[in-house]
mmCIF file of C-alpha atoms in Angstrom:
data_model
loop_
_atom_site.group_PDB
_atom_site.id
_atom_site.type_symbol
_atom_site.label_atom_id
_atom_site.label_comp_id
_atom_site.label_asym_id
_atom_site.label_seq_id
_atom_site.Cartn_x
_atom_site.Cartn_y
_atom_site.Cartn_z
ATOM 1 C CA UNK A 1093 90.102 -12.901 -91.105
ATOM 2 C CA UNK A 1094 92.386 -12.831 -93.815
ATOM 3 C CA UNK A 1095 90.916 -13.950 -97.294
ATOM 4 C CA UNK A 1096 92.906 -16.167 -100.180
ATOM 5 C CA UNK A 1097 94.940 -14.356 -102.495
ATOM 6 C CA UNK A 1098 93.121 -15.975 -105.537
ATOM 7 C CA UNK A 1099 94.050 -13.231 -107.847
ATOM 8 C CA UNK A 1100 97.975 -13.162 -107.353
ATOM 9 C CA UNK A 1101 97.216 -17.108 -107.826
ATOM 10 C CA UNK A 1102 95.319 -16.403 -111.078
ATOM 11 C CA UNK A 1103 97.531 -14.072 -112.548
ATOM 12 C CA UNK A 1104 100.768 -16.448 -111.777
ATOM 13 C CA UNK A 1105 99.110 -18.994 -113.554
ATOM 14 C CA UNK A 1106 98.347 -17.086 -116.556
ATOM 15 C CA UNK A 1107 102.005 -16.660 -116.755
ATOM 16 C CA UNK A 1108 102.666 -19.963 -116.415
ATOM 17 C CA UNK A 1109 104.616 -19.616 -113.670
ATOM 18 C CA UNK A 1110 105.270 -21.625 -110.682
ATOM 19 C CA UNK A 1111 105.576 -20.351 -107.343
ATOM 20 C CA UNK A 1112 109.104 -21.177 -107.017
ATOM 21 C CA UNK A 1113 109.504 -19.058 -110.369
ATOM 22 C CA UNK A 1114 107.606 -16.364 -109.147
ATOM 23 C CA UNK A 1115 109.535 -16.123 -105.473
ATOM 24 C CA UNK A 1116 112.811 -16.215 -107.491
ATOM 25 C CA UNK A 1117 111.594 -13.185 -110.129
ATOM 26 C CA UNK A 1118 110.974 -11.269 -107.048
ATOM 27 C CA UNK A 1119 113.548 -12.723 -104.815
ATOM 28 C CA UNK A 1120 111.513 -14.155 -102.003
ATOM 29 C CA UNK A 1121 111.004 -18.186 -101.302
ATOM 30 C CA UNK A 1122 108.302 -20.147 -102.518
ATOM 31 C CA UNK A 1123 106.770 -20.721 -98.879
ATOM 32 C CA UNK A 1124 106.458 -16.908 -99.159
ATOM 33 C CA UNK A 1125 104.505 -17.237 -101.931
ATOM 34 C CA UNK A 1126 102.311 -19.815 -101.129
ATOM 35 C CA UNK A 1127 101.685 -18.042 -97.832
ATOM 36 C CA UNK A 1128 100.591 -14.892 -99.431
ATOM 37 C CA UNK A 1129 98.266 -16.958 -102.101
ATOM 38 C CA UNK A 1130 96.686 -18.768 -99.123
ATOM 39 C CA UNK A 1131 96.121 -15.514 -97.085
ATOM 40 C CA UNK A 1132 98.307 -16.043 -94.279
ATOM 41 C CA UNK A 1133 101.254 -13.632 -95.115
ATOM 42 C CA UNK A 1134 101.045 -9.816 -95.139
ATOM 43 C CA UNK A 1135 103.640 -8.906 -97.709
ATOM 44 C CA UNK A 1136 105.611 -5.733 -97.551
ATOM 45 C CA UNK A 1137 104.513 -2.533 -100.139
ATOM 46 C CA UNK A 1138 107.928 -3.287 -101.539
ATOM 47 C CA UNK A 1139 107.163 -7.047 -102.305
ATOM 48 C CA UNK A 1140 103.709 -6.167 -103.568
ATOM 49 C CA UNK A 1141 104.961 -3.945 -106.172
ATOM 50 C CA UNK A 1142 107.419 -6.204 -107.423
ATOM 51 C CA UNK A 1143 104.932 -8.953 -107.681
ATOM 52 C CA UNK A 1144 102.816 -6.925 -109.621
ATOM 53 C CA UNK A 1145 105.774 -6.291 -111.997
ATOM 54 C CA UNK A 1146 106.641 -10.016 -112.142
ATOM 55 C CA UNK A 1147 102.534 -10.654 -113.050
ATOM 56 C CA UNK A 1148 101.877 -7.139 -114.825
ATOM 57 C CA UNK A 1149 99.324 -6.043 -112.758
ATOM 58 C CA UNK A 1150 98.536 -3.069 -110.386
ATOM 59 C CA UNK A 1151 98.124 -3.283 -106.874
ATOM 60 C CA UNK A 1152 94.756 -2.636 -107.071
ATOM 61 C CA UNK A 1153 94.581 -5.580 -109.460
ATOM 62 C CA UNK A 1154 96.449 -8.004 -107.073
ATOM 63 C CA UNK A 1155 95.782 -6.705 -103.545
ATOM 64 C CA UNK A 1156 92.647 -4.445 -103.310
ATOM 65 C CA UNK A 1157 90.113 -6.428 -101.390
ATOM 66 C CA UNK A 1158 86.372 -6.212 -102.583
ATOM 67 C CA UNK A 1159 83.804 -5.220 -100.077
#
């Protein structure tokens, strides 16, 4: 089962950015986005690493599930 991505959703917020601002940054669309935040898109290692450039974070930041 595939969990929420609350802490891509966290750090967008923080830079007040919408999804549709954060697909565009990183050249996606916004359903992408949402899909990823609500756990029900893998994204790519390419499109990981440029969301964590659009959010300044690392991937372990972003992506690294806790056990």
């Amino acid at each position: 089962m595939t969990m929420k991505n609350i802490k891509m959703k966290i750090a967008r917020v923080e830079h007040d950015l919408s999804q549709e601002e954060l697909a565009k940054r990183v050249g996606v669309s916004r359903q992408t986005i949402g899909l990823i935040e609500l756990g029900k898109y893998n994204p790519t290692l390419s499109l990981c690493k440029a969301i964590c450039r659009a959010l300044d974070k690392t991937l372990d930041e972003l992506f690294w599930e806790e056990e």
